[in-house]
XYZ file of C-alpha atoms in Angstrom:
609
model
C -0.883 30.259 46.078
C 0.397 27.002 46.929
C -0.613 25.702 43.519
C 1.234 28.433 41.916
C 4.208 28.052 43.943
C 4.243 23.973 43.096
C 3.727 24.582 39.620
C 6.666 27.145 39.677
C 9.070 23.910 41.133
C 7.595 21.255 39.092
C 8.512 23.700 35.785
C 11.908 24.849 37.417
C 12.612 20.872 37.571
C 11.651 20.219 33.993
C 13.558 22.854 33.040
C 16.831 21.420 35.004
C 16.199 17.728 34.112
C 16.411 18.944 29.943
C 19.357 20.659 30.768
C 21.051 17.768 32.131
C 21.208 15.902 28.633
C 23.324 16.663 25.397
C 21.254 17.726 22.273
C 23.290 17.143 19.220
C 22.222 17.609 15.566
C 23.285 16.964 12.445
C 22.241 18.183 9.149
C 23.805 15.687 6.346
C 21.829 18.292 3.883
C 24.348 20.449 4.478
C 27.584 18.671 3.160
C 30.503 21.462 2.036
C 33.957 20.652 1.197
C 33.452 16.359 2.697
C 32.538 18.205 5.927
C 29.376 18.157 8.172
C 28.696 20.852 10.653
C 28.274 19.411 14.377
C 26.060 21.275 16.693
C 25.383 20.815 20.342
C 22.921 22.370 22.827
C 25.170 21.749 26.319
C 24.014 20.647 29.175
C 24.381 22.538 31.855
C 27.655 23.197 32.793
C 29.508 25.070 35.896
C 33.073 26.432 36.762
C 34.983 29.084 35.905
C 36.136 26.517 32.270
C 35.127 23.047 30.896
C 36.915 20.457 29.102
C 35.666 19.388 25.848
C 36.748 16.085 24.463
C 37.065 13.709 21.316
C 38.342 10.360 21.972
C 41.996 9.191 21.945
C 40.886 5.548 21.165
C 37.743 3.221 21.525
C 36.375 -0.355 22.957
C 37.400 -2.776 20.298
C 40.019 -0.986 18.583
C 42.927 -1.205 21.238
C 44.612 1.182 19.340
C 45.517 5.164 19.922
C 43.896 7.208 17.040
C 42.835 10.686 18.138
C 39.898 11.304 16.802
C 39.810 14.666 17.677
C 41.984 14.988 14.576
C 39.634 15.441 12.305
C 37.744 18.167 14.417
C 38.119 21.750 12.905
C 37.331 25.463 13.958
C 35.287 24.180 17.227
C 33.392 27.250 18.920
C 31.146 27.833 21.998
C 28.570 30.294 22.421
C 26.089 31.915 25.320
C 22.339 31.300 24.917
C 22.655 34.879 23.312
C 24.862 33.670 20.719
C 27.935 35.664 22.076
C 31.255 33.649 21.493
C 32.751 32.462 24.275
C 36.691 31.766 24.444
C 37.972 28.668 23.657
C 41.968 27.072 23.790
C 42.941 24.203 21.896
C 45.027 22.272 24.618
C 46.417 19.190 22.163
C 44.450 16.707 19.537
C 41.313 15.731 21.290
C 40.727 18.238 23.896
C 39.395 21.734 24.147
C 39.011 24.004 27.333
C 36.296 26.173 26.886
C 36.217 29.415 29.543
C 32.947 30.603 31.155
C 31.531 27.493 31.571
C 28.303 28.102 33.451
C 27.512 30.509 30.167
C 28.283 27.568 27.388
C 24.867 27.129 25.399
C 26.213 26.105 22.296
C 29.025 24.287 20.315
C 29.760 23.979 16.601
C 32.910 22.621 14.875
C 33.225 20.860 11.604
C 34.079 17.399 10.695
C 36.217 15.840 8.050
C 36.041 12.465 6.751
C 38.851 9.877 7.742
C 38.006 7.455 4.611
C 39.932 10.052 1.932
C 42.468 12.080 4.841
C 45.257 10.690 7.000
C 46.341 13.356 9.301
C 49.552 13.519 11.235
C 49.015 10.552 13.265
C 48.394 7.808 10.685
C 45.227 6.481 9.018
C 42.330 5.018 11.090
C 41.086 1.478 10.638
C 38.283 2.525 8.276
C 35.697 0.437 10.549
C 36.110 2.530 13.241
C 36.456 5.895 10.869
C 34.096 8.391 9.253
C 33.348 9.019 5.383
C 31.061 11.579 3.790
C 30.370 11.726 0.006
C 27.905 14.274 -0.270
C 23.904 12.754 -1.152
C 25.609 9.382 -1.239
C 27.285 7.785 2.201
C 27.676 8.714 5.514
C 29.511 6.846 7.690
C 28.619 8.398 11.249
C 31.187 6.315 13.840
C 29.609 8.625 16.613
C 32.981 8.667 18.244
C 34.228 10.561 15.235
C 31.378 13.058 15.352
C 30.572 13.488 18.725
C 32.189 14.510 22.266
C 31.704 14.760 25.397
C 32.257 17.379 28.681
C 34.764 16.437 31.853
C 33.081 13.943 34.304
C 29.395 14.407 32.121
C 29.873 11.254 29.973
C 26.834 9.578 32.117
C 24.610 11.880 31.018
C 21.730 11.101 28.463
C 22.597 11.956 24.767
C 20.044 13.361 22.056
C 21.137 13.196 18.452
C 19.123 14.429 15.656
C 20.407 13.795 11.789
C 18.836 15.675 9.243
C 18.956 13.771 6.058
C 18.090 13.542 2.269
C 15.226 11.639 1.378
C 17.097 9.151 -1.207
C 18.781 7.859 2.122
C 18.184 5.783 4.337
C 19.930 4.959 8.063
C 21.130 1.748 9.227
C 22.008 1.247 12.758
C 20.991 -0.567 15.730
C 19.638 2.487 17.830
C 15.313 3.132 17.145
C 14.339 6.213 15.520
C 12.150 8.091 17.746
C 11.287 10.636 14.646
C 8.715 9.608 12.476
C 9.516 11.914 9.947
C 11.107 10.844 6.671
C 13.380 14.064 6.795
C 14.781 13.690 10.133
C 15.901 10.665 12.588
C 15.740 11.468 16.133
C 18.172 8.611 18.629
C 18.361 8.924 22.244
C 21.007 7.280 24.635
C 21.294 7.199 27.992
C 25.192 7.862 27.969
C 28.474 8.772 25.873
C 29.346 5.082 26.468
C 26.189 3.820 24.506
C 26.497 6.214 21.810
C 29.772 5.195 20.761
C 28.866 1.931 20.881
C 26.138 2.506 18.391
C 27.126 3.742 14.913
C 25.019 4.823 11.794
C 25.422 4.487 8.177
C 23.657 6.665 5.474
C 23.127 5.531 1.932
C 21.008 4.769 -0.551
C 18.229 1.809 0.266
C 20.253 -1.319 -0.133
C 18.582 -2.897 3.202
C 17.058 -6.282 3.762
C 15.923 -7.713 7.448
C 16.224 -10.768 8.641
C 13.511 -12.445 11.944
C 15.546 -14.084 14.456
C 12.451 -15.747 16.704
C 11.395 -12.746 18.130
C 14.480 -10.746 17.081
C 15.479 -8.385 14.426
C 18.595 -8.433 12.374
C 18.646 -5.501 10.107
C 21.841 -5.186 7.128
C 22.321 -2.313 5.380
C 25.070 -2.402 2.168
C 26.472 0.791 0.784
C 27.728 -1.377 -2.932
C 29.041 1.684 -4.944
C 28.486 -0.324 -8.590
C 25.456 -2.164 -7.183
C 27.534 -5.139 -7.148
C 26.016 -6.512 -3.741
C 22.718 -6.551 -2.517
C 21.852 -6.818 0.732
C 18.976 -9.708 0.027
C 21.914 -12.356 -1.608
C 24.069 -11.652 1.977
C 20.911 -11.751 4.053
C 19.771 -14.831 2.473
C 22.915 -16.543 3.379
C 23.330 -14.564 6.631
C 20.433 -16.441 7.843
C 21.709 -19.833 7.903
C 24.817 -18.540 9.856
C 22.925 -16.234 12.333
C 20.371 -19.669 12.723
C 23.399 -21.969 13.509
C 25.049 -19.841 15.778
C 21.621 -19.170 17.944
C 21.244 -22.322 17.920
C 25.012 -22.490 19.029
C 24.363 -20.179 21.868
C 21.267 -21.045 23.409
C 18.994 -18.013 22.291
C 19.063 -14.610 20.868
C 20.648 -12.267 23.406
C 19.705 -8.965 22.019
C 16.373 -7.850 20.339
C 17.494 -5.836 17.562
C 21.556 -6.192 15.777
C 22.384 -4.418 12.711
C 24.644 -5.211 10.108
C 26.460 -1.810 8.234
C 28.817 -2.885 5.536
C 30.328 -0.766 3.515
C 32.369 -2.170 0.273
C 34.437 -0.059 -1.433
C 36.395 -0.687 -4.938
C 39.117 1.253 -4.178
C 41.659 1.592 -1.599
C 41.756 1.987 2.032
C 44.046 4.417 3.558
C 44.778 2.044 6.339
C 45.814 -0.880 4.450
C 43.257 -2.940 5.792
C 40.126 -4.399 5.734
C 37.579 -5.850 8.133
C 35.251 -5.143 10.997
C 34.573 -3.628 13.862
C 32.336 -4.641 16.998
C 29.272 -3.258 18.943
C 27.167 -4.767 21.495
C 24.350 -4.708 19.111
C 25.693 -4.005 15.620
C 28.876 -4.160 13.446
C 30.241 -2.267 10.824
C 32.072 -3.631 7.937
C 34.961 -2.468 5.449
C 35.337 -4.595 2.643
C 36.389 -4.762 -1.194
C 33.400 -4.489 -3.080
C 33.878 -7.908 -5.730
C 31.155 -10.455 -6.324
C 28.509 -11.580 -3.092
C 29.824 -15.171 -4.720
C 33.439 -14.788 -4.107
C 32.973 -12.155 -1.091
C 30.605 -14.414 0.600
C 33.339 -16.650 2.595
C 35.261 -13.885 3.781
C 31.954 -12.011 4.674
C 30.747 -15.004 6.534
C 34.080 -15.833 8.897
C 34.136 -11.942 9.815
C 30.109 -12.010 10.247
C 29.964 -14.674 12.367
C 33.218 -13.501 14.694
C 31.398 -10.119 14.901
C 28.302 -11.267 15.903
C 29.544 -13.564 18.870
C 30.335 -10.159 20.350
C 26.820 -10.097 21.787
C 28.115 -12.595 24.061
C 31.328 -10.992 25.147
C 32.096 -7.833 26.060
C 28.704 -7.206 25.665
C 27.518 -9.614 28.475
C 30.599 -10.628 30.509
C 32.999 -7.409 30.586
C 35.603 -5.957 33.133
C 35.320 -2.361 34.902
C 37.253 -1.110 32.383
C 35.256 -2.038 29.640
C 32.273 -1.013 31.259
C 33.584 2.669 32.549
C 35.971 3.242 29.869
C 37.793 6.339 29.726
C 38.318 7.417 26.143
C 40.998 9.592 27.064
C 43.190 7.948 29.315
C 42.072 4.138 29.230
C 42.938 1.554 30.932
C 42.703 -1.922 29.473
C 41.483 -4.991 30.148
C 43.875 -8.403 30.563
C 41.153 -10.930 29.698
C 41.635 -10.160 25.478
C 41.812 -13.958 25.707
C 38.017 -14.032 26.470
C 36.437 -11.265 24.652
C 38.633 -11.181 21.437
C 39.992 -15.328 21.019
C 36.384 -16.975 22.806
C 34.886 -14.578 20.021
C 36.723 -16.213 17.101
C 36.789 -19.763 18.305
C 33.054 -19.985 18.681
C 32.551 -18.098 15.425
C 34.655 -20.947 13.441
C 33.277 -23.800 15.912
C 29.722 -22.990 15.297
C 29.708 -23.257 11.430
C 31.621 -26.399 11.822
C 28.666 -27.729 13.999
C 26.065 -26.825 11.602
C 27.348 -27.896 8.325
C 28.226 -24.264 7.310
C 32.003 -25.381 7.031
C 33.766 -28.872 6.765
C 35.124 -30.601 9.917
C 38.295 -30.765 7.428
C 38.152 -26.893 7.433
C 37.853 -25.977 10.730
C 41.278 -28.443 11.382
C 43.521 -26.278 8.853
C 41.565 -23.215 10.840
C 42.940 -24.237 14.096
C 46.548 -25.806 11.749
C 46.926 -22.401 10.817
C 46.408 -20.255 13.664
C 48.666 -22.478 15.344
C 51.363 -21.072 12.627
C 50.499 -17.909 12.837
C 50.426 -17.339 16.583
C 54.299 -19.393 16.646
C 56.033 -17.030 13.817
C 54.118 -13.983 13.862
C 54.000 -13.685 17.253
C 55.794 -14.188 20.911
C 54.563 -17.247 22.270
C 56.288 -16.817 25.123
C 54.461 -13.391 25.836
C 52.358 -13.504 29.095
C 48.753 -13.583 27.204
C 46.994 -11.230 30.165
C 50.252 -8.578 30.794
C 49.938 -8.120 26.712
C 45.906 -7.631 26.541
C 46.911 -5.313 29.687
C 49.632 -3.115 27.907
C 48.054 -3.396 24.397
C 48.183 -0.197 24.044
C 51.764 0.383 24.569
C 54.461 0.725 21.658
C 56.120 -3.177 22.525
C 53.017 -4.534 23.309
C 50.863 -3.318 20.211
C 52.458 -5.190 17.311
C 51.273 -8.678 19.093
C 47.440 -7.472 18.998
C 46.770 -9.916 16.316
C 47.849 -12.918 18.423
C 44.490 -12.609 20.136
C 42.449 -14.150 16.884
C 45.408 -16.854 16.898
C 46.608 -17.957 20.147
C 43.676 -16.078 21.984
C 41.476 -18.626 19.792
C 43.951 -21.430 20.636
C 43.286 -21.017 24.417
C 39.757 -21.266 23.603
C 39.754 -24.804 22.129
C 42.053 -25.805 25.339
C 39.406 -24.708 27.511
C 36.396 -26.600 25.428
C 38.408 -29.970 25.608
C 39.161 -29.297 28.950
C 35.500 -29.083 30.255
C 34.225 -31.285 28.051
C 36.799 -34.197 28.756
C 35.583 -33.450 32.710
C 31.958 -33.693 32.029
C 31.995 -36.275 29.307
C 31.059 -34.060 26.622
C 28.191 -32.343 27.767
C 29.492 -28.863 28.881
C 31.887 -26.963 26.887
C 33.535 -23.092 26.848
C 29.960 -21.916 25.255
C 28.321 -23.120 28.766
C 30.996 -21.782 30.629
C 30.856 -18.367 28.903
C 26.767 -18.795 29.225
C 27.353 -19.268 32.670
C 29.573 -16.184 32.896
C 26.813 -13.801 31.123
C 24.140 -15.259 34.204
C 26.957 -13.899 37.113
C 27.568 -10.983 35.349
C 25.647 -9.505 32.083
C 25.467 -6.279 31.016
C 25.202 -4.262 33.594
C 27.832 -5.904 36.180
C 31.268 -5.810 35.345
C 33.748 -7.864 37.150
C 37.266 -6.743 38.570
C 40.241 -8.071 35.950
C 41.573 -9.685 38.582
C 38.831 -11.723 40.235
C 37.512 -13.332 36.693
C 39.672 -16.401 37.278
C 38.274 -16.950 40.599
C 34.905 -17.358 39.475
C 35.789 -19.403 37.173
C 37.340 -21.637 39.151
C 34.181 -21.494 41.474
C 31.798 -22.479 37.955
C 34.499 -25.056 36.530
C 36.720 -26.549 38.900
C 40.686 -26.167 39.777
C 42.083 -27.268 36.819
C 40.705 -24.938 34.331
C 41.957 -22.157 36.877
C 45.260 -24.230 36.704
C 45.190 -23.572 32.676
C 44.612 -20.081 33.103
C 47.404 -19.557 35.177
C 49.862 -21.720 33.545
C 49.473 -20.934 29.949
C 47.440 -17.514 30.079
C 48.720 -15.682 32.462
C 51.571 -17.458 32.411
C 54.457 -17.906 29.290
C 54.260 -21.552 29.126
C 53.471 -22.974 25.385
C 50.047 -24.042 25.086
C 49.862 -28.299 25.486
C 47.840 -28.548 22.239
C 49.189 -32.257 21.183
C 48.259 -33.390 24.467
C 44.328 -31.612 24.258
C 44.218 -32.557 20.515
C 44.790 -36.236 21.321
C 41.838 -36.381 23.674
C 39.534 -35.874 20.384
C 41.596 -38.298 18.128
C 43.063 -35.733 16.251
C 46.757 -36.046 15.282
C 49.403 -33.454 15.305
C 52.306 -33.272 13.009
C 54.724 -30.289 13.563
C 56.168 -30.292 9.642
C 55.181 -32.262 6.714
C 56.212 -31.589 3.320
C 53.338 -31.199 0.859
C 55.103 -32.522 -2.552
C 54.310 -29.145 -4.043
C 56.871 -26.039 -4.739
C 57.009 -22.189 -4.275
C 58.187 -19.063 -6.001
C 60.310 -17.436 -3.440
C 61.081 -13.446 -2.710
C 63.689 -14.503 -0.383
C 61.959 -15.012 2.639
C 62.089 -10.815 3.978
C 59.303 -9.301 5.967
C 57.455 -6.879 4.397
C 55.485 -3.925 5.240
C 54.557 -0.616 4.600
C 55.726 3.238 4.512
C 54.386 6.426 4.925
C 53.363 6.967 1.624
C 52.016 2.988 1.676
C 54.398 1.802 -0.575
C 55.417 -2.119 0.519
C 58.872 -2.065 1.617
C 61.101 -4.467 3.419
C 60.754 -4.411 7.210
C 63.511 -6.927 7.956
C 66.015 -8.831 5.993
C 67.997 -10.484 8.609
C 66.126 -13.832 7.903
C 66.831 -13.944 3.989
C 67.257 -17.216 2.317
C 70.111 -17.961 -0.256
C 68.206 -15.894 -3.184
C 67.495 -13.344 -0.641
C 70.733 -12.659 -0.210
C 71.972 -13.502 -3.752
C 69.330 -10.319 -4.831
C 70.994 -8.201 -1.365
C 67.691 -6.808 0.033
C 68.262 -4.086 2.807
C 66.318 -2.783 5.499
C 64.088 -0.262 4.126
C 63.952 -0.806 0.520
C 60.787 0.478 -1.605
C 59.481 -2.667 -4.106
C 58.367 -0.261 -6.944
C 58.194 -3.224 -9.916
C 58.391 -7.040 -10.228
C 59.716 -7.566 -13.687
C 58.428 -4.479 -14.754
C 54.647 -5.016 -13.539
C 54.347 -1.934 -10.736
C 54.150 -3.201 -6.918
C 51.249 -2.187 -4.917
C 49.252 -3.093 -1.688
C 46.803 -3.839 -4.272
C 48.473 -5.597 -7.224
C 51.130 -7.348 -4.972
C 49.215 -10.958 -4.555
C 48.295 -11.111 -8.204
C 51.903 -10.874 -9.252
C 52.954 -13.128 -6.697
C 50.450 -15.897 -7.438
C 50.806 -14.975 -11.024
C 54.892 -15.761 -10.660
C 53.815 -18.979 -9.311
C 51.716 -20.273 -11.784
C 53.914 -19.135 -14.435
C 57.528 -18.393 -13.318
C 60.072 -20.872 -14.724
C 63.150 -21.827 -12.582
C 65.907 -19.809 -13.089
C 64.956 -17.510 -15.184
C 65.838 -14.076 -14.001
C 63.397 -12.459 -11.707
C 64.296 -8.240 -11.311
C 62.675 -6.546 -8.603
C 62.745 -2.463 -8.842
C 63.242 -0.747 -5.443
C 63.783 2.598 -4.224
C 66.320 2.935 -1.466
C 67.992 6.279 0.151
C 66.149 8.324 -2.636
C 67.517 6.208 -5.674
C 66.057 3.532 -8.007
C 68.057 0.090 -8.436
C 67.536 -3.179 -9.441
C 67.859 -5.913 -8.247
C 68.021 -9.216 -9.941
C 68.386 -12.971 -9.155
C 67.951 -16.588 -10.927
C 64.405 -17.073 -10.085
C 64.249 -19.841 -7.396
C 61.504 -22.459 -6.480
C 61.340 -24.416 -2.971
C 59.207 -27.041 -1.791
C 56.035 -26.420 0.195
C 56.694 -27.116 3.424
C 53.293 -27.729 6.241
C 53.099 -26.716 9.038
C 51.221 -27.611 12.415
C 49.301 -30.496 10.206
C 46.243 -31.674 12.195
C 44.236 -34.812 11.016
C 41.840 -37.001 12.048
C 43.363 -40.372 13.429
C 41.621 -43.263 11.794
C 42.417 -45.592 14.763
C 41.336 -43.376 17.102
C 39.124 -45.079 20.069
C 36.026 -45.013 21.137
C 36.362 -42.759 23.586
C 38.275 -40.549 21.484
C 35.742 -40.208 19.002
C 32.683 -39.766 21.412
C 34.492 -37.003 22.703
C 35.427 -35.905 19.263
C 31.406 -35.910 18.136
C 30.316 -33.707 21.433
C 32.898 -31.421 20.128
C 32.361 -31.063 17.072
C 28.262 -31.847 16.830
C 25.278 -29.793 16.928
C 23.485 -30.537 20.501
């Protein structure tokens, strides 16, 4: 009897412990209309009504998007297939009545790659695509949600698939089957952070010491393999292990997807994971792609050392649908892209030469494009506020900038033998995956790793809104600073107006009030469409070809007629066509008299250990 009754508790316990885990599936097989059917078996659920949610925005976007956009005709059922009621309460978010009787949900997902919805497009990288027996891009934040306070709970996703496909991603297919993949995760956190991409075999792997780097290329003309990228992937992935010490992370995937027509978002690039990255990029030669491909590669894959090692509490319990943000951008965004263009420079993969007009132009970029006198920790704070949003980009200029302080900082202290990679090493052995810090105890410790005047940087020039002293750091490593120089060469000009984009993505002019003398000679105006340059049709796409076509060919003062489209009407508008010298800015360059000292310092910068 006492048998029985044990065997009664231990099956009762089984039963509870599978009904404390989401089981979602996914049948790609099934493809109608560029949507895919979602289906979840709930976990068990109590209350009189649950909340059902999509995210509002993701890690490593820091940007509001409402996925739950996308979601269509979402129902829930009892485990007798009876449908319960269900209220759409705004974009993301459902609340479903009779909780303790939700079984089942279905809903249907469209594809962000060919839709914008009310809302505006989604950085493709962090979006969804489905062309039926061809690609699936799964972003499991646009495919799958989550119940109120149950985002800790482990996560089951089958996919279904046709058998000319094949997956790449950085979770381990616990289906042997070559008909079905079957991922588990112990939380909503680690899903997201772990998407999938469905295509036709274009895979190659690379062996990392005892590590695996998988890439997977979705090349619509077969213009791109992924053995050419993973052949030169290699020698980057070798130089910046070697950079860092070891390989943090057994398995990272690659998922690039090139496309040869246009994005919907007007952009290009990638997107971070603790152990993958996907990729959104024109699909033109490996030979001519390979450069770009590299720079974003190799800032991608330094991810693996932060956020994915050393990462605040709110990284580490983000709330998708009310987040709060992080201030230390500086660290997980600009450390990122500083070691990424530091570490090929080490290793021969780019020119000490290079990496200068790298640092010469970030310098430009983060003192125009951006405010410099913006507090660098209250922006990564309020990033994703409407004043604070437009300066995201700063953090791959000046967040980079504050990088290369720190290196010369710590290595001028410890005569070149420990540099922001050690420090950041040393930050992944306090913390790591697992232990976030509070944002505002991260400068404490590492004052307590690197002494006071490192914490004195931080405050001054990170925190604070003081310029960065880059002369001063510069001049440490015998490298000389010029704030103009004139370059000898000369320029078409447009009239020097700030462009952008509309609704319909059409480049117009954002802001005239800084025109030049042709600028105002053609009378640009706030708003104006560019439809034509001398007859040749503007677009997102053609727009650089003209312009470095005008250059190579324009002649001085020859009339140059721009067609634009403002308050509903079609005009012209037409000036001499105008040339101006080149003008440098931020020019760094070696200093051929620098010292000894200068140049020691100089080499444990910039050479391999």
């Amino acid at each position: 009897m006492k048998l029985l009754k044990m065997l009664v508790v231990l099956l009762a316990a089984a039963s509870l412990a599978t009904a404390q885990e989401y089981k979602y599936s996914l049948d790609l097989t099934n493809t109608i209309d560029d949507k895919l059917m979602v289906e979840l078996e709930a976990p068990k659920l109590t209350g009189k009504s649950v909340l059902f949610y999509m995210p509002k925005t993701v890690p490593g976007t820091y940007s509001t998007d409402n996925y739950g956009r996308y979601i269509e005709n979402l129902k829930a059922f009892d485990k007798r297939g009876k449908e319960l009621s269900v209220k759409r309460l705004d974009d993301n978010t459902w609340r479903i009545f009779k909780a303790k009787r939700v079984a089942k949900l279905t809903y249907w997902v469209n594809d962000s790659f060919d839709e914008v919805k009310d809302g505006g497009a989604i950085f493709e990288p962090a979006g969804s695509n489905i062309i039926k027996d061809e690609n699936y891009v799964i972003n499991t934040h646009s495919f799958f949600g989550y119940f109120q306070n149950r985002k800790q709970l482990p996560f089951e996703l089958r996919v279904k698939y046709q058998d000319n496909l094949i997956a790449t991603t950085s979770m381990i297919d616990e289906d042997a089957s070559n008909e079905a993949d079957l991922f588990k995760m112990p939380s909503y956190n680690r899903l997201v952070d772990s998407p999938i991409m469905y295509a036709k075999p274009n895979n190659a792997t690379i062996n990392i010491g005892e590590s695996i780097v998988e890439i997977g290329v979705y090349s619509p003309n077969d213009v791109v393999s992924a053995d050419y990228l993973a052949e030169n992937l290699k020698k980057l992935l070798d130089a910046q292990v070697a950079y860092i010490g070891d390989m943090p992370v057994k398995k990272y995937a690659f998922i690039i997807y090139l496309t040869d027509g246009q994005s919907l978002s007007g952009a290009q690039g990638a997107l971070e994971h603790s152990y993958s990255s996907f990729y959104f990029l024109p699909e033109i030669a490996g030979d001519r792609a390979l450069p770009f491909i590299m720079d974003v590669s190799a800032h991608e894959f330094f991810h693996i050392l932060t956020p994915l090692n050393t990462h605040s509490e709110e990284i580490h319990y983000f709330d998708f649908n009310d987040p709060e943000m992080s201030e230390h951008l500086w660290l997980y965004e600009g450390s990122t892209e500083y070691h990424a263009h530091l570490a090929q420079t080490r290793y021969d993969l780019k020119t000490r030469e290079d990496f200068l007009n790298e640092i010469s132009n970030k310098i430009t970029a983060s003192r125009t494009r951006y405010n410099d006198a913006l507090s660098f920790t209250e922006m990564s704070k309020r990033i994703l506020e409407e004043d604070f949003e437009p300066q995201y980009g700063n953090v791959y200029q000046k967040g980079a900038l504050i990088s290369l302080c720190i290196d010369l900082i710590l290595r001028k202290n410890s005569n070149g033998v420990y540099g922001i990679i050690d420090m950041v090493n040393d930050l992944s052995d306090v913390y790591g995956p697992e232990k976030p810090f509070k944002d505002d105890e991260l400068f404490d410790q590492i004052e307590k790793l690197n002494g006071s005047e490192v914490r004195q940087f931080l405050e001054t020039y990170v925190a604070g809104s003081e310029p960065l002293p880059l002369e001063e750091v510069l001049s440490w490593v015998g490298v000389n600073y010029i704030p103009e120089m004139q370059s000898g060469d000369s320029t078409v000009t447009l009239g020097s107006i700030r462009l952008g984009l509309n609704e319909n993505r059409q480049l117009k002019v954002d802001d005239a009030s800084g025109v030049n003398e042709f600028g105002k000679e053609m009378g640009y105006q706030d708003g104006d469409v560019l439809l034509a340059l001398n007859d040749q049709e503007i677009s997102i796409t053609t727009f650089r070809t003209l312009i470095a076509d005008l250059n190579q060919n324009g002649v001085t003062g020859t009339p140059l007629t721009i067609k634009i489209l403002r308050d509903g009407e079609e005009m012209m508008l037409t000036a001499p066509l105008t040339r101006l010298p080149v003008v440098n800015y931020n020019v760094l360059e070696f200093d051929e008299n620098a010292s000894e000292e200068q140049i020691e310092l100089r080499e444990a910068w910039l050479s391999a250990k």
